[in-house]
Amino acid sequence: MDPTPSTAPLQPAVAWRLARPGFLWVTLAGVLLGLASAAACGCGFDVGRAALTLLLALLAHAAANAWNDHHDALNGADAANPAPLSPFTGGSRVIQQGLASADDARRLALALAALVVLGGLWLALHAGGGLVLIGLAGLTLGWAYSAPPLRLMARGLGELTVALAWWLIVVGADYAERGQWSWVPAASAVPFALLVVNILLINGVPDAPYDARVAKRTLAVRLGPLGVAALYTVLALLAHGILLVLWLAQVPPSTAWWGLASGPLALAAAWLLWRHVALGRAVTALRPAIGLTIGATLVHALALAAAFAAVALQR
């Protein structure tokens, strides 16, 4: 049942909020990483195709956000949270504020997904059929994350789903330009995907008590704050360790060590998270740690993209 039925048309400003634009920066960074890795191969670069790839990735992410708001409205997760750590947690809040209905969010998600499918098919005609598989996998993950019967976010599998989705963003952006599969972007995208997981992981801490009430058993609910802090630290170290190993193995460019610039930000966020757990502070104290987590992810992707771009400019 729609908790906030409405017959008024969805206003553009409200649709914009449903898309949660603040989080789209992570997708933009992932696409730039994929495009830069393709440019570094020296096999040509189509600016128009790159622009369409970026647009479609952003629309797909926006669709997934609206889809998530729709289902969190239906299951009561967002309504159960009286004081979300905005803008990081608790959804866009437009449904809870009466500015839109859950059905509005569903219609917006489906409309955006339809645009992604149409644009993706055109892109695949020019880049290769493998892009269809990548796109379908991405859309399926976006649907399965929130929607029953899978509802992966409620089964402790949401973080794995997010890792796969953002790994596909980098791989798909590279494929759209390169026109074929390459293991270089596939390997280089793994650290980025792990850092994206940490965004979801730390964002789940303030929401955990309210998610638990509606049987939305995220990893934050299952592990508790101590478990989240431990897993967060492991993933931050693992992401940068993998990049270091790849760099030593000469998989990405010789300047790929630039991506390690995100390490201090990620570790600072981990320290703040541990401090929050140790002192039992209010969830509002997590705001700097969440900001550092997002910053670390952006710095990592953009620095690694710059390393690939530097190679492309030398050709």
C-alpha atoms as one frame of an Amber mdcrd trajectory, in Angstrom:
protein
   0.000   0.000   0.000   1.235   3.489  -0.886   1.765   5.285   2.456   1.388
   8.739   0.874  -1.099   8.543  -2.010  -0.985  11.573  -4.287  -2.621  12.580
  -7.555  -0.527  15.704  -8.160   2.079  15.475 -10.937   5.629  14.940  -9.792
   7.468  18.249  -9.746  10.939  18.413 -11.355  12.542  19.600  -8.118  11.028
  16.662  -6.261  12.124  14.219  -8.962  15.623  15.674  -8.625  15.590  14.967
  -4.898  14.351  11.414  -5.502  17.395  10.880  -7.708  19.619  11.825  -4.717
  22.095  13.803  -6.838  24.688  14.051  -4.074  25.518  10.370  -4.480  25.727
  10.518  -8.276  29.241  11.947  -7.984  30.490   8.465  -7.114  29.052   7.109
 -10.360  30.539   9.985 -12.325  33.967   9.177 -10.872  33.550   5.486 -11.730
  32.614   6.277 -15.319  35.598   8.605 -15.679  37.851   5.800 -14.441  36.432
   3.407 -17.042  36.659   5.946 -19.858  40.234   6.856 -18.928  41.311   3.209
 -18.888  39.861   2.791 -22.383  41.576   5.950 -23.629  44.912   4.658 -22.344
  44.704   1.608 -24.606  45.266   3.800 -27.674  42.373   2.243 -29.569  40.536
   5.515 -30.222  38.173   7.642 -28.182  34.680   8.798 -29.161  33.636  11.880
 -27.173  29.948  11.518 -28.070  29.889   7.886 -27.005  31.673   8.794 -23.779
  29.102  11.508 -22.990  26.230   9.098 -23.608  27.893   6.468 -21.415  28.165
   8.955 -18.565  24.548  10.084 -18.966  23.199   6.533 -19.000  25.206   5.545
 -15.922  23.893   8.563 -14.015  20.314   7.825 -15.094  20.682   4.183 -14.021
  21.956   5.244 -10.593  19.117   7.762 -10.248  16.616   5.052 -11.181  18.031
   2.728  -8.529  17.780   5.502  -5.921  14.141   6.217  -6.760  13.404   2.473
  -6.774  14.989   2.193  -3.334  12.885   5.086  -2.011   9.773   3.380  -3.379
  10.449   0.119  -1.581  11.699   1.726   1.632   8.428   3.642   1.710   6.436
   0.444   1.294   8.364  -1.518   3.910   8.351   1.412   6.345  12.133   1.695
   6.762  12.345   5.411   5.959   9.194   6.299   7.907  10.524   4.442  10.952
  13.587   6.696  11.032  12.512   9.985  12.682  15.877  11.756  12.395  17.979
  10.490   9.479  21.522  11.748   9.048  20.579  13.806   6.000  21.642  13.810
   3.215  23.544  10.577   3.768  20.905   8.262   5.250  17.158   7.743   5.361
  16.469   8.198   1.647  15.463  11.413  -0.086  12.592  11.981   2.438  10.279
  13.473  -0.203   7.747  10.676   0.314   7.796  11.066   4.094   7.403  14.841
   3.666   4.308  14.363   1.494   5.932  15.874  -1.597   5.595  12.642  -3.598
   4.082   9.210  -3.285   5.724   5.821  -3.322   4.046   5.276  -6.677   5.611
   8.502  -7.975   9.018   7.088  -7.082   8.189   3.830  -8.852   7.076   5.617
 -12.021  10.191   7.787 -12.023  12.426   4.739 -11.570  10.751   2.883 -14.437
  10.893   5.918 -16.741  14.587   6.418 -16.081  15.268   2.707 -16.536  13.460
   2.779 -19.883  15.691   5.616 -21.053  18.740   3.641 -19.944  17.601   0.583
 -21.897  16.948   2.569 -25.081  20.202   4.488 -24.865  22.101   1.350 -23.910
  20.833  -0.532 -26.956  21.976   2.277 -29.241  25.348   2.324 -27.498  25.672
  -1.453 -27.821  25.077  -1.227 -31.583  28.185   0.919 -31.823  30.332  -0.601
 -29.070  29.502  -4.303 -29.127  26.918  -6.788 -27.904  28.789  -7.472 -24.679
  27.601  -4.094 -23.447  24.028  -5.448 -23.439  25.034  -8.118 -20.919  26.818
  -5.564 -18.741  23.821  -3.230 -18.844  21.297  -5.964 -18.072  23.425  -7.151
 -15.170  23.581  -3.618 -13.789  19.837  -3.012 -14.077  19.107  -6.409 -12.524
  21.314  -5.607  -9.553  19.601  -2.224  -9.132  16.196  -3.933  -9.105  17.178
  -6.874  -6.903  18.804  -4.646  -4.297  15.457  -3.182  -3.178  12.600  -5.189
  -4.669  10.999  -8.402  -3.429  11.278 -11.301  -3.669  15.072 -10.958  -3.630
  15.326  -7.731  -1.602  19.060  -8.248  -1.256  19.533  -5.178   0.948  17.481
  -6.887   3.664  19.435 -10.155   3.499  22.905  -8.842   4.232  23.751  -8.972
   0.531  23.221  -5.319  -0.296  26.894  -4.476   0.080  27.947  -7.270  -2.278
  25.306  -6.095  -4.745  26.657  -2.547  -4.609  30.235  -3.783  -5.108  29.235
  -5.668  -8.240  27.147  -2.765  -9.571  29.909  -0.175  -9.282  32.503  -2.600
 -10.591  30.264  -2.981 -13.641  30.076   0.803 -14.031  33.836   0.998 -14.554
  33.963  -2.110 -16.748  30.958  -0.955 -18.785  32.364   2.536 -19.367  35.620
   1.010 -20.585  33.785  -1.451 -22.849  31.670   1.335 -24.372  34.854   2.936
 -25.736  37.176  -0.034 -26.177  34.506  -2.252 -27.770  35.718  -5.398 -26.049
  36.421  -6.913 -22.653  39.730  -6.112 -20.952  41.069  -7.455 -17.695  42.964
  -4.192 -16.937  39.854  -2.124 -16.059  38.266  -5.227 -14.515  41.161  -5.531
 -12.069  41.595  -1.787 -11.556  37.912  -1.379 -10.646  38.062  -3.771  -7.692
  39.558  -1.309  -5.153  37.047   1.342  -6.221  34.165  -1.111  -5.755  35.379
  -1.981  -2.236  35.520   1.691  -1.282  31.957   2.154  -2.562  30.914  -0.716
  -0.279  32.327   1.217   2.674  29.997   4.121   1.848  26.991   1.833   2.142
  28.437   0.127   5.208  29.016   3.272   7.267  25.743   4.829   6.065  23.962
   1.791   7.475  25.070   2.470  11.050  22.695   5.394  11.787  19.823   3.557
  10.084  20.446   0.168  11.727  18.012   0.463  14.688  15.177   1.507  12.382
  16.012  -0.989   9.634  15.922  -3.778  12.216  12.346  -2.824  13.153  11.114
  -3.552   9.629  13.211  -6.702   9.089  15.654  -4.903   6.822  18.690  -6.833
   8.024  21.574  -4.989   6.433  25.158  -5.809   7.356  25.053  -2.909   9.817
  22.107  -4.604  11.541  23.707  -8.038  11.483  27.219  -7.007  12.544  26.490
  -4.141  14.917  28.730  -1.054  15.207  31.795  -3.021  16.318  31.504  -5.463
  13.414  30.951  -2.632  10.944  34.064  -0.812  12.179  36.127  -3.988  11.807
  34.829  -4.796   8.319  35.159  -1.164   7.223  38.825  -1.126   8.251  39.526
  -4.430   6.499  37.912  -3.216   3.270  39.793   0.108   3.361  43.106  -1.690
   3.815  42.206  -4.369   1.263  41.232  -1.821  -1.404  44.540  -0.007  -1.178
  46.487  -3.247  -0.786  44.974  -4.600  -3.992  45.877  -1.422  -5.863  49.432
  -1.667  -4.558  49.705  -5.290  -5.720  48.284  -4.395  -9.143  50.736  -1.511
  -9.433  53.689  -3.717  -8.504  52.473  -6.263 -11.073  52.350  -3.438 -13.656
  48.703  -4.034 -14.474  47.635  -0.360 -14.413  49.965   2.484 -15.489  53.158
   3.201 -13.564  51.479   6.278 -12.066  48.581   4.238 -10.668  50.086   4.697
  -7.217  48.320   8.068  -7.321  45.191   6.141  -6.317  46.790   5.489  -2.926
  46.091   9.152  -2.129  42.710   8.019  -0.846  44.348   5.890   1.848  44.742
   8.616   4.490  41.121   9.706   4.014  39.812   6.145   4.340  41.927   5.444
   7.421  40.895   8.734   9.022  37.254   7.734   8.484  37.973   4.305   9.990
  39.551   5.954  13.042  36.483   8.185  13.510  34.229   5.160  13.172  36.202
   3.238  15.821  36.086   6.316  18.051  32.325   6.473  17.616  32.026   2.812
  18.630  34.370   3.159  21.613  32.730   6.296  23.009  29.153   5.402  22.130
  28.579   8.841  20.673  25.413  10.068  18.937  25.016   9.064  15.301  25.416
  12.715  14.267  29.098  12.329  15.179  29.427  10.000  12.184  28.856  12.814
   9.697  32.594  13.627   9.270  33.434   9.924   8.866  30.786   9.500   6.184
  32.056  12.593   4.381  35.616  11.259   4.488  34.417   7.885   3.174  32.762
   9.484   0.157  35.794  11.726  -0.323  38.158   8.747  -0.241  36.134   6.972
  -2.912  36.098  10.019  -5.189  39.793  10.756  -4.704  40.695   7.140  -5.425
  38.697   6.911  -8.648  39.731  10.313  -9.951  43.409   9.834  -9.120  43.454
   6.454 -10.839  41.569   7.939 -13.809  44.209  10.669 -13.993  46.920   7.994
 -14.089  45.241   6.354 -17.092  44.562   9.725 -18.724  48.231  10.647 -18.428
  49.109   7.578 -20.487  46.454   8.454 -23.068  47.843  11.994 -23.453  51.309
  10.643 -24.128  50.136   8.612 -27.129
